[in-house]
């Protein structure tokens, strides 16, 4: 085997959203990194919706940004539509979402990667891992050429044994029009990994000029629009509207009549579909009581006429796809530029990974993104950054990078994956985060920026700004708690004008601010700060005062959580020899190998009795 003369600390296989963040994180920490892609013209490609963020996903993007990642910055440079979701609910579930120019997103991210020191990029297909004594030492590409490394990160997306389906026609592809990676999947099996099969898909792309938008409801961007990155001053591109339509009974009946022609319902597809992002066939068959479904038409970019038809994803034959599209009001004469399709691919159940996203079978080998059973650009990017940081920490003999469930959404996601595994595409939701009031979009930098700085990804000026802002927030909260609003005519008139009950006696401003109908404008009007405060300081003060009771409750819950997390389980602990546990629990504990009682408590099937048995055994071991 011929070997490339340059040796690397980290090799990243795959240049999607996971691979990009992994490569950038490791390179920015000072490692020599090689990013390998089947097609360099598809770096950071958006094969499905050209959008970033959404419910819980927006929180992940903000956390990536706070740690020094790139996704949010590229998003702000390429966004063409912006909305803040869940604004009528509490701040714990506010989530940002953008529609992006997909070609510009790819080009901007590619440029960042090409200009990053310590980071090489090569176009090739990796077919084999080179493993010695249980540790990965290199990879070999499809030409038989080798590359030496200390660690490898697999971020293969849907390319492992990828199989595209359109009706009864199937063809090998990682995405439509791109080569799949079958040899690497077989190589992983040869190394003892058990691969599962998942399915996802994408809707048709329609030609803008062939759509009658007058039959749709126009949806413009929010104004003013708040950028994703904490370091951005704003968006750089002009914003474009999306359009909302309805898919009615006529279209539903066409799918019902042709359901046997769907690859998903003909038995052709064996992979597990995503429950939380169903195809149109799934919506029709699994929700037969619904007589209409939402359609969202979103532009794919400034310089293209392709329109993404969200809500019409399917695996039907082309002739049926045409009938389906033309049955929708406003799409009677729509031209399909790219057909919808389903894709199956292999993945590794993440229960076989450590919390570092390192495989338990092969040391130095990390996995990130859809290979771990997740769906979504944001979930992939967060895992990529996590794996990249840990690969770099491994090389540099530094402590592993981890965040727990009380620190970040990405901590929730990784813990879910490695503790519970997944049998279906995993998607992040706010409901998965038990401490979501503490893990908001707006405070991600306050939570994580200093960690990013310690890792070498965030500059000192940014950390200084965060520390100063944190002090201003604390000082202003204390000031508002001490300041007293007196029952003066002007105060009561203000309260009346804002549909709030007037006061008879003096009351601290923080108590008034807890009223849902009032905001910080009250404080600014009658007890302004002696020094000007930025909007982000004001936002944090208002949230922390209004939700003080809930925040204190969650802080107490986090204390209990931390107590269990602090009770560590030795890596050599023999779960099989433990008396008082069922064989099923023993097997699950042995497979996951939890590092703490906290992690053990979250394994599926773990009971309070079993946890008590484990706790007693650990105490007995510690006392001997």
Coordinates of C-alpha atoms in Angstrom, one line a residue:
X1 CA 0.0 0.0 0.0
X2 CA 1.4 3.4 -1.0
X3 CA 1.1 6.0 1.8
X4 CA 0.7 9.8 1.6
X5 CA 3.9 11.4 2.9
X6 CA 2.1 13.8 5.3
X7 CA 0.8 12.4 8.6
X8 CA -2.2 13.8 10.3
X9 CA -3.6 14.0 13.8
X10 CA -7.2 13.8 12.7
X11 CA -8.8 12.6 9.5
X12 CA -12.4 13.4 9.0
X13 CA -14.3 11.3 6.5
X14 CA -17.3 13.2 5.0
X15 CA -17.7 16.9 4.5
X16 CA -21.3 17.5 5.3
X17 CA -22.3 19.6 8.3
X18 CA -20.9 17.1 10.8
X19 CA -17.6 16.8 8.9
X20 CA -17.1 20.5 8.5
X21 CA -17.6 21.3 12.2
X22 CA -15.4 18.4 13.2
X23 CA -12.5 19.4 10.9
X24 CA -12.7 23.1 11.9
X25 CA -12.8 22.3 15.6
X26 CA -9.8 20.0 15.5
X27 CA -7.8 22.3 13.2
X28 CA -8.6 25.4 15.4
X29 CA -7.2 23.5 18.4
X30 CA -3.9 23.2 16.5
X31 CA -4.2 19.6 15.2
X32 CA -3.1 18.6 11.6
X33 CA -6.4 17.7 10.0
X34 CA -7.4 16.1 6.7
X35 CA -11.0 16.5 5.5
X36 CA -11.9 13.8 2.9
X37 CA -15.0 14.2 0.7
X38 CA -16.3 12.2 -2.3
X39 CA -17.1 15.5 -4.0
X40 CA -15.6 18.8 -3.0
X41 CA -18.4 20.6 -4.8
X42 CA -20.8 19.2 -2.2
X43 CA -19.0 20.5 1.0
X44 CA -21.7 21.5 3.5
X45 CA -24.4 20.6 0.9
X46 CA -28.1 21.0 1.8
X47 CA -29.7 18.0 0.1
X48 CA -33.0 18.4 1.8
X49 CA -34.4 21.7 3.0
X50 CA -32.0 24.6 2.6
X51 CA -32.7 25.8 6.1
X52 CA -31.0 26.1 9.5
X53 CA -32.6 26.0 12.9
X54 CA -36.1 25.4 14.0
X55 CA -37.5 24.1 17.3
X56 CA -34.6 22.9 19.5
X57 CA -32.4 22.9 16.4
X58 CA -31.9 26.7 16.8
X59 CA -30.6 26.1 20.3
X60 CA -28.0 23.6 18.9
X61 CA -26.8 26.2 16.4
X62 CA -26.5 28.9 19.0
X63 CA -24.4 26.4 21.2
X64 CA -22.2 25.6 18.3
X65 CA -21.6 29.3 17.8
X66 CA -20.9 30.0 21.5
X67 CA -18.3 27.2 21.5
X68 CA -16.5 28.7 18.5
X69 CA -18.1 26.8 15.6
X70 CA -19.0 28.0 12.2
X71 CA -22.6 27.1 11.3
X72 CA -24.2 30.2 12.7
X73 CA -21.8 32.5 11.0
X74 CA -22.3 30.9 7.6
X75 CA -26.0 31.0 8.2
X76 CA -26.0 34.7 8.8
X77 CA -24.0 35.3 5.6
X78 CA -26.4 33.2 3.4
X79 CA -29.9 33.6 5.0
X80 CA -32.7 34.7 2.7
X81 CA -35.6 34.2 5.1
X82 CA -35.8 34.4 8.9
X83 CA -38.4 33.6 11.6
X84 CA -38.4 33.3 15.3
X85 CA -40.6 30.3 16.3
X86 CA -42.7 29.9 19.4
X87 CA -42.7 33.6 20.3
X88 CA -46.1 33.4 21.9
X89 CA -44.7 30.9 24.4
X90 CA -42.1 31.2 27.1
X91 CA -38.4 31.9 26.2
X92 CA -37.4 28.3 27.0
X93 CA -38.8 27.2 23.6
X94 CA -38.1 30.3 21.4
X95 CA -36.2 29.0 18.4
X96 CA -34.6 30.7 15.4
X97 CA -35.0 29.4 11.8
X98 CA -33.6 30.6 8.5
X99 CA -34.1 29.7 4.9
X100 CA -30.7 29.8 3.2
X101 CA -29.3 30.2 -0.3
X102 CA -28.0 26.6 -0.5
X103 CA -25.3 27.2 -3.1
X104 CA -23.9 30.3 -1.2
X105 CA -24.0 28.3 2.1
X106 CA -21.8 25.6 0.5
X107 CA -19.4 28.2 -1.1
X108 CA -19.0 30.2 2.1
X109 CA -18.3 27.1 4.2
X110 CA -16.0 25.7 1.6
X111 CA -14.1 29.0 1.6
X112 CA -13.8 29.0 5.4
X113 CA -12.4 25.4 5.4
X114 CA -9.9 26.1 2.6
X115 CA -8.6 29.1 4.4
X116 CA -8.3 27.5 7.9
X117 CA -4.7 26.8 9.0
X118 CA -3.7 23.2 9.7
X119 CA -6.6 21.9 7.5
X120 CA -6.1 20.0 4.3
X121 CA -9.0 19.0 2.0
X122 CA -8.9 16.1 -0.5
X123 CA -11.5 14.6 -2.9
X124 CA -11.5 10.8 -2.6
X125 CA -13.7 8.0 -1.3
X126 CA -12.5 6.2 1.9
X127 CA -13.1 2.4 1.6
X128 CA -11.2 1.1 4.6
X129 CA -10.0 1.8 8.1
X130 CA -6.5 0.8 9.0
X131 CA -6.5 -0.6 12.5
X132 CA -3.6 -2.0 14.6
X133 CA -4.0 -3.5 18.1
X134 CA -7.5 -2.1 18.4
X135 CA -6.6 1.4 17.5
X136 CA -7.2 3.2 14.2
X137 CA -4.0 4.4 12.6
X138 CA -5.1 5.4 9.1
X139 CA -7.5 5.1 6.2
X140 CA -7.3 3.7 2.7
X141 CA -9.1 5.2 -0.2
X142 CA -10.8 3.6 -3.3
X143 CA -7.5 3.7 -5.2
X144 CA -5.7 1.8 -2.5
X145 CA -3.8 4.8 -1.4
X146 CA -3.2 5.2 2.4
X147 CA -3.3 8.1 4.8
X148 CA -1.8 7.9 8.3
X149 CA -3.4 9.5 11.3
X150 CA -3.8 9.3 15.1
X151 CA -7.6 9.6 15.1
X152 CA -10.4 9.2 12.5
X153 CA -13.9 10.8 12.6
X154 CA -16.6 9.1 10.4
X155 CA -19.2 11.7 9.3
X156 CA -20.6 9.8 6.4
X157 CA -24.2 11.1 6.3
X158 CA -26.5 9.0 4.1
X159 CA -23.6 7.6 2.0
X160 CA -23.0 4.3 3.9
X161 CA -24.7 1.7 1.5
X162 CA -27.0 4.5 0.3
X163 CA -29.9 3.4 -1.9
X164 CA -32.2 5.9 -3.6
X165 CA -35.8 4.9 -4.4
X166 CA -38.2 6.5 -6.9
X167 CA -41.2 4.2 -7.3
X168 CA -40.1 0.7 -8.1
X169 CA -36.7 2.0 -9.4
X170 CA -33.7 1.9 -7.0
X171 CA -30.1 2.9 -7.5
X172 CA -27.0 3.1 -5.4
X173 CA -26.3 6.7 -4.3
X174 CA -25.3 8.7 -1.2
X175 CA -27.6 11.4 -2.5
X176 CA -29.3 11.6 -5.9
X177 CA -26.5 12.0 -8.4
X178 CA -23.7 11.1 -6.0
X179 CA -21.7 8.0 -5.4
X180 CA -22.5 5.9 -2.3
X181 CA -20.0 4.2 0.0
X182 CA -20.5 0.4 0.1
X183 CA -16.9 -0.7 0.8
X184 CA -16.6 1.3 4.0
X185 CA -19.9 -0.1 5.3
X186 CA -18.6 -3.6 4.7
X187 CA -15.3 -2.7 6.3
X188 CA -17.1 -1.6 9.4
X189 CA -18.9 -4.9 9.6
X190 CA -15.6 -6.7 9.2
X191 CA -14.4 -4.7 12.3
X192 CA -17.3 -6.1 14.3
X193 CA -19.8 -3.2 14.0
X194 CA -23.5 -4.2 13.6
X195 CA -25.1 -1.8 11.2
X196 CA -28.8 -0.9 11.1
X197 CA -30.8 0.6 8.3
X198 CA -32.7 3.9 8.3
X199 CA -34.7 5.8 5.7
X200 CA -35.2 9.5 4.9
X201 CA -36.2 11.4 1.9
X202 CA -36.8 14.8 0.2
X203 CA -39.6 16.5 -1.7
X204 CA -39.7 17.6 -5.3
X205 CA -38.2 20.9 -6.4
X206 CA -40.5 23.0 -8.6
X207 CA -39.8 25.8 -11.1
X208 CA -40.8 29.2 -9.7
X209 CA -42.3 30.5 -13.0
X210 CA -44.7 27.6 -13.2
X211 CA -46.3 28.2 -9.8
X212 CA -49.4 30.4 -9.2
X213 CA -48.4 32.1 -5.9
X214 CA -51.6 34.1 -5.9
X215 CA -53.3 31.0 -4.6
X216 CA -50.9 30.8 -1.6
X217 CA -50.5 32.9 1.5
X218 CA -47.3 34.9 1.5
X219 CA -45.0 34.7 4.5
X220 CA -42.3 37.3 4.9
X221 CA -39.3 37.3 7.2
X222 CA -39.5 38.7 10.7
X223 CA -38.5 42.3 10.9
X224 CA -36.2 43.2 12.5
X225 CA -34.5 39.9 12.1
X226 CA -32.1 38.6 14.8
X227 CA -28.9 37.0 13.5
X228 CA -27.9 33.5 14.5
X229 CA -24.3 34.2 15.5
X230 CA -23.6 36.1 18.7
X231 CA -20.7 37.8 16.7
X232 CA -22.8 38.8 13.7
X233 CA -24.1 42.4 13.2
X234 CA -26.9 41.2 11.0
X235 CA -27.8 39.3 7.8
X236 CA -25.9 40.1 4.6
X237 CA -28.4 39.0 1.9
X238 CA -31.8 40.3 0.7
X239 CA -34.7 38.3 2.2
X240 CA -37.2 36.4 0.1
X241 CA -40.8 35.4 1.0
X242 CA -42.1 31.8 1.5
X243 CA -45.6 30.8 0.6
X244 CA -48.1 28.6 2.5
X245 CA -50.6 26.4 0.7
X246 CA -52.8 23.4 1.5
X247 CA -52.8 19.9 0.2
X248 CA -56.4 18.8 0.0
X249 CA -58.5 15.6 -0.5
X250 CA -57.9 15.4 -4.2
X251 CA -54.2 15.0 -3.7
X252 CA -54.7 12.6 -0.7
X253 CA -56.9 10.4 -2.8
X254 CA -54.3 10.2 -5.6
X255 CA -51.7 8.9 -3.0
X256 CA -54.2 6.4 -1.6
X257 CA -55.0 5.1 -5.1
X258 CA -51.3 4.6 -5.9
X259 CA -49.9 3.7 -2.5
X260 CA -48.7 0.3 -3.8
X261 CA -46.4 2.0 -6.2
X262 CA -44.7 3.9 -3.4
X263 CA -41.3 2.4 -2.6
X264 CA -42.1 3.0 1.1
X265 CA -45.3 0.9 1.0
X266 CA -44.5 -1.7 -1.6
X267 CA -42.0 -3.4 0.8
X268 CA -39.1 -2.2 -1.2
X269 CA -37.8 -0.1 1.6
X270 CA -36.7 -1.9 4.8
X271 CA -35.1 1.0 6.7
X272 CA -36.9 2.7 9.6
X273 CA -38.5 6.1 8.7
X274 CA -38.4 9.2 10.8
X275 CA -41.6 9.5 12.9
X276 CA -41.1 13.2 13.4
X277 CA -40.6 14.1 9.7
X278 CA -43.0 11.8 7.8
X279 CA -43.2 11.6 4.0
X280 CA -46.5 12.6 2.4
X281 CA -47.4 8.9 1.9
X282 CA -46.9 8.4 5.7
X283 CA -49.1 11.4 6.5
X284 CA -51.8 10.0 4.2
X285 CA -51.7 6.4 5.5
X286 CA -51.0 7.1 9.2
X287 CA -53.4 10.0 9.6
X288 CA -56.4 9.0 7.6
X289 CA -58.7 11.3 9.5
X290 CA -56.8 14.4 8.2
X291 CA -58.5 15.9 5.1
X292 CA -55.7 18.4 4.4
X293 CA -52.0 19.0 5.1
X294 CA -49.8 22.1 5.0
X295 CA -47.6 22.9 2.0
X296 CA -44.7 25.4 2.3
X297 CA -43.0 26.6 -0.8
X298 CA -39.5 27.9 0.0
X299 CA -36.9 29.4 -2.3
X300 CA -33.6 27.6 -2.6
X301 CA -31.6 30.7 -3.4
X302 CA -31.3 34.1 -4.9
X303 CA -29.8 33.0 -8.2
X304 CA -32.0 29.9 -8.8
X305 CA -35.7 29.4 -9.7
X306 CA -35.9 26.1 -7.8
X307 CA -38.6 26.0 -5.1
X308 CA -38.5 23.5 -2.3
X309 CA -42.0 22.0 -1.8
X310 CA -42.0 21.1 1.9
X311 CA -44.8 18.7 2.7
X312 CA -44.7 16.8 -0.6
X313 CA -41.9 14.4 0.1
X314 CA -42.5 10.9 -1.3
X315 CA -41.1 7.9 -3.1
X316 CA -43.7 7.6 -5.8
X317 CA -43.0 7.0 -9.5
X318 CA -42.4 10.1 -11.6
X319 CA -45.8 9.9 -13.4
X320 CA -47.6 9.8 -10.0
X321 CA -45.5 12.6 -8.6
X322 CA -46.6 14.8 -11.5
X323 CA -50.2 13.9 -10.8
X324 CA -49.8 14.6 -7.1
X325 CA -48.1 18.0 -7.7
X326 CA -50.6 19.1 -10.3
X327 CA -53.6 18.3 -8.0
X328 CA -52.5 21.0 -5.5
X329 CA -54.1 24.4 -5.9
X330 CA -51.5 26.8 -7.3
X331 CA -49.4 23.9 -8.7
X332 CA -51.7 22.9 -11.6
X333 CA -49.0 23.7 -14.1
X334 CA -45.9 23.3 -11.9
X335 CA -42.8 21.9 -13.5
X336 CA -40.8 19.4 -11.4
X337 CA -37.1 20.2 -11.8
X338 CA -35.9 17.5 -9.4
X339 CA -38.2 14.6 -8.4
X340 CA -38.8 13.6 -4.8
X341 CA -37.1 10.4 -3.6
X342 CA -36.5 8.2 -0.6
X343 CA -33.1 7.1 0.5
X344 CA -32.0 4.2 2.7
X345 CA -28.6 4.1 4.4
X346 CA -26.6 2.2 7.1
X347 CA -25.9 3.5 10.6
X348 CA -24.2 2.4 13.8
X349 CA -26.4 2.3 16.9
X350 CA -24.8 5.0 19.1
X351 CA -25.1 2.9 22.2
X352 CA -21.8 1.5 21.1
X353 CA -20.1 4.9 21.5
X354 CA -18.7 6.5 24.6
X355 CA -19.8 10.0 25.7
X356 CA -16.8 11.3 23.7
X357 CA -18.5 9.8 20.5
X358 CA -15.5 7.4 20.4
X359 CA -16.3 3.9 19.5
X360 CA -15.8 1.3 22.2
X361 CA -14.6 -1.3 19.7
X362 CA -11.8 0.8 18.1
X363 CA -10.0 3.5 20.1
X364 CA -9.3 6.7 18.2
X365 CA -12.3 6.2 16.0
X366 CA -15.1 8.7 16.4
X367 CA -18.5 8.9 14.7
X368 CA -20.8 12.0 14.1
X369 CA -24.0 12.8 12.4
X370 CA -26.3 10.4 10.5
X371 CA -24.0 7.5 11.0
X372 CA -25.1 7.7 14.7
X373 CA -28.8 7.5 13.7
X374 CA -29.6 11.2 13.9
X375 CA -31.4 13.4 11.4
X376 CA -30.9 17.1 10.6
X377 CA -28.1 19.4 9.7
X378 CA -28.0 20.9 13.2
X379 CA -27.8 17.6 15.1
X380 CA -25.0 16.6 12.7
X381 CA -23.0 19.8 13.1
X382 CA -23.2 19.6 16.9
X383 CA -22.0 16.0 17.0
X384 CA -19.3 16.9 14.5
X385 CA -18.0 19.6 16.7
X386 CA -18.2 17.3 19.7
X387 CA -16.2 14.6 18.0
X388 CA -13.7 17.0 16.6
X389 CA -13.0 18.5 20.0
X390 CA -12.6 15.1 21.5
X391 CA -10.3 13.8 18.8
X392 CA -8.1 16.9 19.3
X393 CA -8.2 16.4 23.1
X394 CA -7.2 12.7 22.5
X395 CA -4.2 13.8 20.4
X396 CA -3.1 16.5 22.7
X397 CA -3.6 14.3 25.8
X398 CA -6.1 16.7 27.3
X399 CA -9.2 15.8 29.3
X400 CA -12.1 14.8 27.2
X401 CA -14.7 17.4 26.1
X402 CA -18.2 16.7 27.5
X403 CA -21.2 18.7 28.4
X404 CA -24.0 17.2 30.6
X405 CA -27.8 17.5 30.2
X406 CA -27.8 20.6 32.5
X407 CA -25.3 22.5 30.4
X408 CA -26.4 22.2 26.8
X409 CA -28.9 20.8 24.3
X410 CA -25.9 19.0 22.6
X411 CA -25.2 17.4 26.0
X412 CA -28.8 16.2 26.1
X413 CA -28.5 14.8 22.5
X414 CA -25.2 13.0 23.0
X415 CA -26.4 11.5 26.3
X416 CA -29.6 10.3 24.7
X417 CA -27.7 8.7 21.9
X418 CA -25.0 6.9 23.8
X419 CA -27.2 5.9 26.8
X420 CA -30.4 4.9 25.0
X421 CA -29.3 4.4 21.5
X422 CA -31.8 4.8 18.7
X423 CA -33.8 2.5 16.3
X424 CA -35.2 5.4 14.3
X425 CA -33.8 8.7 13.0
X426 CA -33.2 10.8 16.2
X427 CA -34.3 14.4 16.1
X428 CA -33.8 17.1 18.8
X429 CA -36.8 18.5 20.6
X430 CA -37.2 21.0 23.4
X431 CA -39.2 18.3 25.3
X432 CA -36.1 16.1 25.4
X433 CA -34.3 18.8 27.5
X434 CA -35.6 18.6 31.1
X435 CA -33.7 21.8 32.0
X436 CA -34.8 23.7 28.9
X437 CA -35.6 26.9 30.8
X438 CA -31.9 27.1 31.6
X439 CA -30.8 26.1 28.1
X440 CA -32.2 28.9 26.1
X441 CA -31.1 30.3 22.8
X442 CA -30.5 33.7 24.3
X443 CA -28.0 32.6 26.9
X444 CA -26.0 30.0 25.0
X445 CA -22.9 32.3 25.0
X446 CA -23.2 33.0 28.7
X447 CA -23.2 29.2 29.2
X448 CA -20.5 28.0 26.8
X449 CA -18.2 30.8 25.5
X450 CA -15.6 30.4 28.3
X451 CA -15.5 26.6 27.6
X452 CA -14.9 27.4 23.9
X453 CA -12.1 29.8 24.9
X454 CA -10.4 27.2 27.1
X455 CA -10.4 24.9 24.1
X456 CA -8.8 27.6 21.9
X457 CA -11.8 28.3 19.7
X458 CA -13.0 31.6 21.1
X459 CA -10.8 34.7 21.4
X460 CA -10.1 36.6 24.6
X461 CA -12.0 39.7 23.6
X462 CA -15.2 37.7 23.2
X463 CA -14.8 36.1 26.6
X464 CA -14.1 39.5 28.1
X465 CA -17.4 40.8 26.6
X466 CA -19.4 37.9 27.9
X467 CA -17.9 38.3 31.4
X468 CA -18.7 42.0 31.4
X469 CA -22.3 41.4 30.2
X470 CA -22.8 38.7 32.9
X471 CA -21.7 41.3 35.5
X472 CA -24.0 43.9 34.1
X473 CA -26.9 41.4 34.2
X474 CA -26.2 40.5 37.8
X475 CA -25.8 44.1 38.9
X476 CA -29.0 45.2 37.1
X477 CA -31.0 42.4 38.6
X478 CA -29.8 43.4 42.1
X479 CA -30.6 47.1 41.4
X480 CA -34.1 46.3 40.1
X481 CA -34.8 44.2 43.2
X482 CA -33.9 47.1 45.5
X483 CA -35.6 49.9 43.5
X484 CA -39.1 50.8 44.7
X485 CA -42.0 51.9 42.6
X486 CA -44.2 54.3 44.5
X487 CA -48.0 54.7 43.9
X488 CA -47.5 58.0 42.1
X489 CA -50.1 59.1 39.5
X490 CA -47.7 58.6 36.6
X491 CA -46.8 55.1 37.7
X492 CA -50.5 54.0 38.1
X493 CA -51.4 55.6 34.8
X494 CA -48.6 53.6 33.1
X495 CA -49.9 50.4 34.8
X496 CA -53.5 51.2 33.7
X497 CA -52.4 51.9 30.1
X498 CA -50.7 48.5 30.1
X499 CA -53.8 46.7 31.5
X500 CA -52.0 46.1 34.8
X501 CA -53.5 46.6 38.2
X502 CA -52.5 49.9 39.9
X503 CA -50.6 49.9 43.2
X504 CA -51.6 51.3 46.6
X505 CA -48.2 51.0 48.3
X506 CA -44.6 51.0 47.3
X507 CA -43.4 47.8 45.6
X508 CA -40.1 46.6 44.3
X509 CA -39.7 46.9 40.5
X510 CA -38.8 43.2 40.2
X511 CA -42.2 42.3 41.6
X512 CA -43.9 44.4 39.0
X513 CA -41.7 43.0 36.3
X514 CA -43.0 39.5 37.1
X515 CA -46.4 40.6 35.8
X516 CA -46.9 39.0 32.3
X517 CA -48.3 42.2 30.8
X518 CA -45.3 44.3 31.8
X519 CA -41.7 44.4 30.4
X520 CA -38.4 46.2 31.1
X521 CA -39.8 49.4 29.6
X522 CA -41.5 50.0 33.0
X523 CA -38.1 50.0 34.7
X524 CA -36.5 52.1 32.0
X525 CA -39.3 54.7 32.4
X526 CA -39.4 55.1 36.1
X527 CA -36.1 53.8 37.4
X528 CA -33.6 53.9 34.5
X529 CA -30.0 52.6 35.0
X530 CA -27.4 55.3 35.4
X531 CA -25.4 53.6 32.7
X532 CA -26.8 52.6 29.3
X533 CA -27.5 48.8 29.0
X534 CA -27.5 46.8 25.8
X535 CA -30.5 45.0 24.6
X536 CA -29.1 41.6 25.4
X537 CA -28.5 42.7 29.0
X538 CA -32.0 43.9 29.2
X539 CA -33.4 40.7 27.7
X540 CA -31.5 38.6 30.3
X541 CA -32.6 40.7 33.2
X542 CA -36.3 40.5 32.2
X543 CA -36.2 36.8 31.7
X544 CA -34.4 36.0 34.9
X545 CA -36.7 38.3 36.9
X546 CA -39.9 37.1 35.3
X547 CA -39.1 33.4 35.6
X548 CA -37.2 33.5 38.9
X549 CA -39.4 30.9 40.6
X550 CA -39.1 28.4 37.8
X551 CA -35.4 29.0 37.4
X552 CA -34.8 28.4 41.1
X553 CA -36.8 25.1 40.9
X554 CA -34.7 23.9 37.9
X555 CA -31.5 24.8 39.7
X556 CA -32.6 22.6 42.6
X557 CA -33.3 19.8 40.1
X558 CA -29.9 20.3 38.6
X559 CA -28.3 19.9 42.0
X560 CA -30.0 16.5 42.4
X561 CA -29.0 15.5 38.8
X562 CA -25.3 16.6 39.5
X563 CA -25.2 14.5 42.6
X564 CA -26.0 11.4 40.6
X565 CA -23.6 12.4 37.9
X566 CA -20.8 12.8 40.4
X567 CA -21.2 9.1 41.6
X568 CA -18.8 7.6 39.1
X569 CA -18.8 3.9 38.0
X570 CA -15.3 2.4 37.4
X571 CA -14.7 1.4 33.7
X572 CA -13.8 -2.1 34.9
X573 CA -17.0 -2.6 36.9
X574 CA -18.5 -6.1 36.2
X575 CA -22.2 -5.6 35.7
X576 CA -22.8 -9.3 34.9
X577 CA -21.5 -10.4 38.3
X578 CA -23.9 -8.1 40.1
X579 CA -26.6 -9.9 42.1
X580 CA -30.1 -8.6 42.3
X581 CA -30.4 -7.5 38.7
X582 CA -32.3 -9.1 35.9
X583 CA -30.3 -10.5 33.0
X584 CA -31.9 -7.8 30.7
X585 CA -30.6 -5.0 32.9
X586 CA -27.2 -6.6 33.2
X587 CA -26.9 -6.8 29.4
X588 CA -28.0 -3.2 28.9
X589 CA -25.5 -2.0 31.5
X590 CA -22.8 -4.0 29.9
X591 CA -23.6 -2.7 26.5
X592 CA -23.8 1.0 27.5
X593 CA -21.2 0.8 30.3
X594 CA -22.5 4.0 32.0
X595 CA -19.8 6.2 33.5
X596 CA -22.0 7.4 36.4
X597 CA -25.2 6.5 38.4
X598 CA -26.9 9.4 36.6
X599 CA -26.2 7.9 33.2
X600 CA -27.2 4.4 34.4
X601 CA -30.5 5.9 35.6
X602 CA -31.4 7.0 32.1
X603 CA -30.9 3.6 30.4
X604 CA -34.1 2.3 29.0
X605 CA -35.7 -0.3 31.4
X606 CA -33.6 0.8 34.4
X607 CA -35.8 0.7 37.6
X608 CA -35.4 2.5 40.9
X609 CA -34.8 -0.9 42.5
X610 CA -32.1 -1.8 40.0
X611 CA -30.5 1.6 40.5
X612 CA -30.5 1.1 44.3
X613 CA -28.8 -2.3 43.8
X614 CA -26.1 -0.7 41.7
X615 CA -25.6 2.2 44.2
X616 CA -25.2 -0.3 47.1
X617 CA -22.7 -2.3 45.1
X618 CA -20.7 0.8 44.3
X619 CA -20.6 1.8 48.0
X620 CA -19.5 -1.7 49.0
X621 CA -16.7 -1.6 46.4
X622 CA -15.6 1.8 47.6
X623 CA -15.4 0.6 51.2
X624 CA -13.2 -2.4 50.4

